mmCIF file of C-alpha atoms in Angstrom:
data_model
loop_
_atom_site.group_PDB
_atom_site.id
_atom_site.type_symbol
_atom_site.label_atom_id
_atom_site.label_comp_id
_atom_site.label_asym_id
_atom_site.label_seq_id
_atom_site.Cartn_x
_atom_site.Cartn_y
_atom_site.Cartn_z
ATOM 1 C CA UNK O 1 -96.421 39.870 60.652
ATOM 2 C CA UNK O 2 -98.183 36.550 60.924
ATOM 3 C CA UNK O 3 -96.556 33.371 62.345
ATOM 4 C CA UNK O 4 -96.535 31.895 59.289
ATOM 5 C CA UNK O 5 -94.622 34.600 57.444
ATOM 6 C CA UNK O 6 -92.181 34.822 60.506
ATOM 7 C CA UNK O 7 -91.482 31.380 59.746
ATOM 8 C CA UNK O 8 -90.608 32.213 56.174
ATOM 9 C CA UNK O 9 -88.203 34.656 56.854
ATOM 10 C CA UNK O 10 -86.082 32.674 59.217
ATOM 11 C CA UNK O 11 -86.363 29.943 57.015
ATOM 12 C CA UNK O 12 -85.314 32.057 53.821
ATOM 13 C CA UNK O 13 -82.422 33.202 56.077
ATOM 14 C CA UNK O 14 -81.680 29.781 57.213
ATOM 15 C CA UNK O 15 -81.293 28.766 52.988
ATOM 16 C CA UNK O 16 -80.680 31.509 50.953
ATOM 17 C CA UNK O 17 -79.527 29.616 48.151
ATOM 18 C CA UNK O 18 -82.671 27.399 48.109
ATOM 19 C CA UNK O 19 -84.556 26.381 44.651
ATOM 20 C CA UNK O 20 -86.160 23.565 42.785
ATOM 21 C CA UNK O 21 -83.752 20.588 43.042
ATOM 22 C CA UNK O 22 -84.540 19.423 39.761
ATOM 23 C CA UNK O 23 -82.612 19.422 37.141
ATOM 24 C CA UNK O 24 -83.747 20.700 33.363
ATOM 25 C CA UNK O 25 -83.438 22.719 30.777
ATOM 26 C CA UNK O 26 -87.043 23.017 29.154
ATOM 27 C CA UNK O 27 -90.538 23.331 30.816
ATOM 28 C CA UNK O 28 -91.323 19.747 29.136
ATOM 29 C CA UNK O 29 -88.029 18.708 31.101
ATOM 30 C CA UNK O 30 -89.345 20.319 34.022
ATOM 31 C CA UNK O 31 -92.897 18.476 34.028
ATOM 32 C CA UNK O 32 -91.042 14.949 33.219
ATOM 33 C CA UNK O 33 -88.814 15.449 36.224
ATOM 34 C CA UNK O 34 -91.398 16.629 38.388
ATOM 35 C CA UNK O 35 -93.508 13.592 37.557
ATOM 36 C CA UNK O 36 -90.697 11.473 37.993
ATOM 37 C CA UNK O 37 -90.478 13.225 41.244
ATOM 38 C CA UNK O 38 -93.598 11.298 42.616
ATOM 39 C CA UNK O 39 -92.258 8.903 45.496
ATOM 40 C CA UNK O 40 -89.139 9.403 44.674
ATOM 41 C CA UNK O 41 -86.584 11.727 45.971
ATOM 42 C CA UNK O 42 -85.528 14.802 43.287
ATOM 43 C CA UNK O 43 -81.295 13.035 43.639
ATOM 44 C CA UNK O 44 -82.496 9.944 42.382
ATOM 45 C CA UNK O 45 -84.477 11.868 39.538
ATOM 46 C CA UNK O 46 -81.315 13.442 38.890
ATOM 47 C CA UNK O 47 -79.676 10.430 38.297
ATOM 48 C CA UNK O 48 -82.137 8.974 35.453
ATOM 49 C CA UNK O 49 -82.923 12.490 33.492
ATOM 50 C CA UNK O 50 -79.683 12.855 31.622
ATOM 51 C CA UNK O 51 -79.681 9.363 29.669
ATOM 52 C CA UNK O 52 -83.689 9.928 29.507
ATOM 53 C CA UNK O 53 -83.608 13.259 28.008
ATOM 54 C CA UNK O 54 -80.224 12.511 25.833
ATOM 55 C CA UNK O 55 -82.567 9.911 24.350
ATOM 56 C CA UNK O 56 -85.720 11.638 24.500
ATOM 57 C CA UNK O 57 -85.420 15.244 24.900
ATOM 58 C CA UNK O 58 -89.097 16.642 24.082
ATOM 59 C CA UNK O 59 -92.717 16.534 23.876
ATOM 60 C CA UNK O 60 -92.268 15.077 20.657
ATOM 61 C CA UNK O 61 -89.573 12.299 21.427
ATOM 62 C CA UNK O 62 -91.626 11.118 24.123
ATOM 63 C CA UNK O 63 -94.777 10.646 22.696
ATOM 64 C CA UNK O 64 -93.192 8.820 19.938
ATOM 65 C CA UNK O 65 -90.783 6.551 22.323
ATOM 66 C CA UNK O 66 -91.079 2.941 22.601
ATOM 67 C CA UNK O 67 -93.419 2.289 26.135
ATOM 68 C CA UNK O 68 -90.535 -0.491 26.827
ATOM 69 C CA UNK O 69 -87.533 1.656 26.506
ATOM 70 C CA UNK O 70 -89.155 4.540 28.362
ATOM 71 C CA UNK O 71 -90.083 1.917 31.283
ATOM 72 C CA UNK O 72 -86.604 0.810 31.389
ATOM 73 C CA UNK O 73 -84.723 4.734 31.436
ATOM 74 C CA UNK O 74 -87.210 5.291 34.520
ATOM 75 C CA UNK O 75 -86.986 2.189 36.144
ATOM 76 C CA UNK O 76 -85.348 3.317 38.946
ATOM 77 C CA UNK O 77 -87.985 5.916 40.293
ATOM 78 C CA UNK O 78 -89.762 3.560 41.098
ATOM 79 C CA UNK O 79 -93.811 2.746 39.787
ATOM 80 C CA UNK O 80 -92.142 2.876 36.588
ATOM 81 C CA UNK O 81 -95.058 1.808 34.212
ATOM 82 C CA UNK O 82 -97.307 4.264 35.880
ATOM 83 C CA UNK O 83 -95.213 6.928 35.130
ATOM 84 C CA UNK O 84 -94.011 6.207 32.080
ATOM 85 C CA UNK O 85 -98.067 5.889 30.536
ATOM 86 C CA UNK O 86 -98.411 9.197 32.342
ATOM 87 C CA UNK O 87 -95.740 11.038 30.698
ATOM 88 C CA UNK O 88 -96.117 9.607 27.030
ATOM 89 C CA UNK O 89 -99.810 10.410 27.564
ATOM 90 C CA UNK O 90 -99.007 14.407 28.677
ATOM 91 C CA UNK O 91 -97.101 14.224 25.996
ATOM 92 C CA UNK O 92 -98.929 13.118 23.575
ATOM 93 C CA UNK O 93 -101.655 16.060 24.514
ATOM 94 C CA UNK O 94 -98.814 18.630 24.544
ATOM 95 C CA UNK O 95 -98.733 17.692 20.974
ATOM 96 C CA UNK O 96 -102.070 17.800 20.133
ATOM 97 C CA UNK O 97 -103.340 20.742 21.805
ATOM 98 C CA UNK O 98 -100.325 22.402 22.575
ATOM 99 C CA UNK O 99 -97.928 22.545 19.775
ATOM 100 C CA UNK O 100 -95.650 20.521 21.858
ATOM 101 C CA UNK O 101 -95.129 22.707 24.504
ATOM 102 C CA UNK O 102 -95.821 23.029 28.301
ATOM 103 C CA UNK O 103 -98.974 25.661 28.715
ATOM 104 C CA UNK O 104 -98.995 28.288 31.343
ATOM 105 C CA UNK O 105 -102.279 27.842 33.205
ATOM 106 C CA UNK O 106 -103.512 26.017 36.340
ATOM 107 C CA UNK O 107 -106.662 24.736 34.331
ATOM 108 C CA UNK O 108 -104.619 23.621 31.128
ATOM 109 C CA UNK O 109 -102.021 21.996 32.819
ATOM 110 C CA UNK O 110 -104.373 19.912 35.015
ATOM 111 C CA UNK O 111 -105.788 18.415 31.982
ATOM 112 C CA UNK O 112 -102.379 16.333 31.205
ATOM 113 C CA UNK O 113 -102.142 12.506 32.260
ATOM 114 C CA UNK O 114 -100.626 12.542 35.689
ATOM 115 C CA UNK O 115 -100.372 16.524 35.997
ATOM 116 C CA UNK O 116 -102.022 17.011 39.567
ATOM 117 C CA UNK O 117 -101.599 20.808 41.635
ATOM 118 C CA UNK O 118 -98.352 19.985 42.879
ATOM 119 C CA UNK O 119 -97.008 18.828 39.607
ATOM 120 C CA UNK O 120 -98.621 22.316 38.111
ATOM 121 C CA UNK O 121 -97.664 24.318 40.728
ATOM 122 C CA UNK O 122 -93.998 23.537 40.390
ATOM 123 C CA UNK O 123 -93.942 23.907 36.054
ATOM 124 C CA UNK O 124 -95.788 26.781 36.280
ATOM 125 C CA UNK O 125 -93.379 28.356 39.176
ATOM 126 C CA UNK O 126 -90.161 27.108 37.991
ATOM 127 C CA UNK O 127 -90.738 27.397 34.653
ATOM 128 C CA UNK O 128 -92.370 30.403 33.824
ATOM 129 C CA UNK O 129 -92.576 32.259 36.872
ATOM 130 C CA UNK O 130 -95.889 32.234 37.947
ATOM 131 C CA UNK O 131 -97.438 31.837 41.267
ATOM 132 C CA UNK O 132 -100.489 30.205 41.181
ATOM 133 C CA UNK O 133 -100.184 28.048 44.024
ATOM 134 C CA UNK O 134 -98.730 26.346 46.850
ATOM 135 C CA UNK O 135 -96.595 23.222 46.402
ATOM 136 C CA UNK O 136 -97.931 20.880 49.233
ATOM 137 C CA UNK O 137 -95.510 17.684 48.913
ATOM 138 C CA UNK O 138 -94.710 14.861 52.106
ATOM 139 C CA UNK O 139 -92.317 17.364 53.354
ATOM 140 C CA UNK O 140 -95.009 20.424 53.222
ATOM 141 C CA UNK O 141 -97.573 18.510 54.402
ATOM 142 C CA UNK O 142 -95.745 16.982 57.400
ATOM 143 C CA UNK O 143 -93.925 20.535 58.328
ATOM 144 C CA UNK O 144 -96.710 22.431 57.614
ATOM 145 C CA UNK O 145 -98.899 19.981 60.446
ATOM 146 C CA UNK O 146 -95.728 20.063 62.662
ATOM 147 C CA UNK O 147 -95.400 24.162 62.876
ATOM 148 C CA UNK O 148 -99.253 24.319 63.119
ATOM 149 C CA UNK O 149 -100.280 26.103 60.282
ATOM 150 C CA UNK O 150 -103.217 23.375 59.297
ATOM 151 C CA UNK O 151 -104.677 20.779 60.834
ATOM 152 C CA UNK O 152 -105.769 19.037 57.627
ATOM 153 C CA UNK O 153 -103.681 16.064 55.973
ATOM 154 C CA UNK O 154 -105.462 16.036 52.291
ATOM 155 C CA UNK O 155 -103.002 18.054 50.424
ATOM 156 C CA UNK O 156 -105.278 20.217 48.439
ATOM 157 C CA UNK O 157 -107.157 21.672 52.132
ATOM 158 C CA UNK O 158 -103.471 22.125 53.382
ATOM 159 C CA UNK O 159 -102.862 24.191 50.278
ATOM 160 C CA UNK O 160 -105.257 26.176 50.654
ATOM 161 C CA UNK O 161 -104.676 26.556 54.857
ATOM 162 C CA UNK O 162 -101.286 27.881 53.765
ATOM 163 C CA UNK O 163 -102.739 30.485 50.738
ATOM 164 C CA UNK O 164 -104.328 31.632 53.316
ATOM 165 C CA UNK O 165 -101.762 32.844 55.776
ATOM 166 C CA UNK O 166 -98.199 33.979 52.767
ATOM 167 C CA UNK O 167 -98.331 36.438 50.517
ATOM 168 C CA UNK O 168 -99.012 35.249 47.003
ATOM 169 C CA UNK O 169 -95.421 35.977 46.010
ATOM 170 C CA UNK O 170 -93.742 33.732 48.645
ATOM 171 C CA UNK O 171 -95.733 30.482 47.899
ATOM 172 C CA UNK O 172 -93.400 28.936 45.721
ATOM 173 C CA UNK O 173 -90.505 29.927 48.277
ATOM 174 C CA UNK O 174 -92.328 28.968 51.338
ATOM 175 C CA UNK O 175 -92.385 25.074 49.383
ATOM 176 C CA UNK O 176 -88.604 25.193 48.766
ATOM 177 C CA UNK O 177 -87.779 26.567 51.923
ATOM 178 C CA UNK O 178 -89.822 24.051 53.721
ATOM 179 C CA UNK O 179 -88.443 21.034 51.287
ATOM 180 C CA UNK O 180 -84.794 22.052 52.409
ATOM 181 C CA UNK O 181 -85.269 22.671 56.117
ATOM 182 C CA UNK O 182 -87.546 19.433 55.920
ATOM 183 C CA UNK O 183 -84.273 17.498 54.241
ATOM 184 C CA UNK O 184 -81.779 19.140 56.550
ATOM 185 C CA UNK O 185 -83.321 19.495 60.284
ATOM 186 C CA UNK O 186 -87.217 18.870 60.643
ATOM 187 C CA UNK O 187 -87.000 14.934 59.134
ATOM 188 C CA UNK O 188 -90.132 12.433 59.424
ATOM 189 C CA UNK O 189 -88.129 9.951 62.018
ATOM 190 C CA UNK O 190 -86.097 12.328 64.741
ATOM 191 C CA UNK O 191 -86.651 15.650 64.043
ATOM 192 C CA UNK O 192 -83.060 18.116 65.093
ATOM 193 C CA UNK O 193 -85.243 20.659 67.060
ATOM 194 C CA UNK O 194 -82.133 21.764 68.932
ATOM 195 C CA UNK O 195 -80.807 23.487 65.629
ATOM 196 C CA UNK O 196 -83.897 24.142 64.191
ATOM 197 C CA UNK O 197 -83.917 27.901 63.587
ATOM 198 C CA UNK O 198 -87.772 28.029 64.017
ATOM 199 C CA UNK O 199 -88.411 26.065 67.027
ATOM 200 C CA UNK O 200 -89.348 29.131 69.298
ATOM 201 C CA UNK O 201 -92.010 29.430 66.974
ATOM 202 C CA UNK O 202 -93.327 25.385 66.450
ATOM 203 C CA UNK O 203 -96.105 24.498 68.589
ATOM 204 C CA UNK O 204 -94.663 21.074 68.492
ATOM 205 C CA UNK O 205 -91.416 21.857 69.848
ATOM 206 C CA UNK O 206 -89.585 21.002 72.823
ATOM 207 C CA UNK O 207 -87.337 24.442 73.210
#
């Protein structure tokens, strides 16, 4: 077994009950939240969803909404006028080319107004269960550089570093497992390396 997969396993141990922090109940839902996600931590997402989707709750809502009223439900996210062009436009597509739903590909996803891998990656994980990819977000891509499993810092190279070394089946899970131990030990400022459960194996470790 690889380092990398070693990793996984104590990690998977370490938060059994990890999985998307999100909250939604449709894959349109999903790809809102996720966009919402962008700078902005998935608690404060939580926060602005249930009056956003109360008032909007689908493709077709949303592409029909008032840009004003959209920006103001979202406000809080922060770059609230990007976002809120960016989901009224994948919206707007969803409804033109995809009878109003979210589709289930890499390549037809990417097509959608601020739909990037990451954003893909996550819909097409958590929402339909399919693995196409690895979700490489500030907490991947500074964890993933701490335990030395890339050297790169573009997130699309570190994707692919990390495809490289987990079975396709674990990429989603290696994401969430590294988002929670990322939250809870290995932080940006002062990472907790005397609890981390994976230290023996991080190259930029102390113990």
């Amino acid at each position: 077994m690889n380092r990398a997969c070693q990793i996984l396993d104590l990690l998977k141990q370490h938060y059994p009950d990890a999985k998307c922090s999100l909250d939604y109940q449709t894959p349109v839902q999903l790809l809102v939240a996720t966009i919402l996600s962008a700078q902005c931590t998935d608690e404060r997402v939580n926060r602005v969803t249930p009056a956003l989707f109360a008032r909007f709750p689908d493709a077709e809502s949303l592409a029909r909404a008032d840009i004003e009223e959209l920006e103001t439900l979202i406000y809080s996210t922060g770059f609230y006028r990007h976002k809120a062009k960016n989901i009224q436009g994948a919206c707007r597509r969803l409804m033109a080319e995809f009878g109003g739903e979210v589709p289930q590909t890499m390549a037809e996803l990417l097509t959608l107004p601020g739909v990037a891998r990451k954003t893909a990656n996550v819909v097409l994980a958590n929402a339909y269960d399919i693995i196409q990819g690895v979700t490489v977000d500030t907490h991947v891509k500074r964890l993933s550089g701490r335990l030395g499993l890339t050297k790169e810092t573009d997130p699309i190279k570190i994707e692919k570093d990390l495809m490289k070394v987990l079975p396709q089946k674990d990429w989603e899970k290696f994401s969430i497992s590294i988002i929670y131990h990322g939250r809870a030990i290995c932080k940006a400022r002062k990472p907790d390396c005397p609890s981390c459960p994976v230290a023996h194996l991080c190259p930029t470790s102390p113990f």
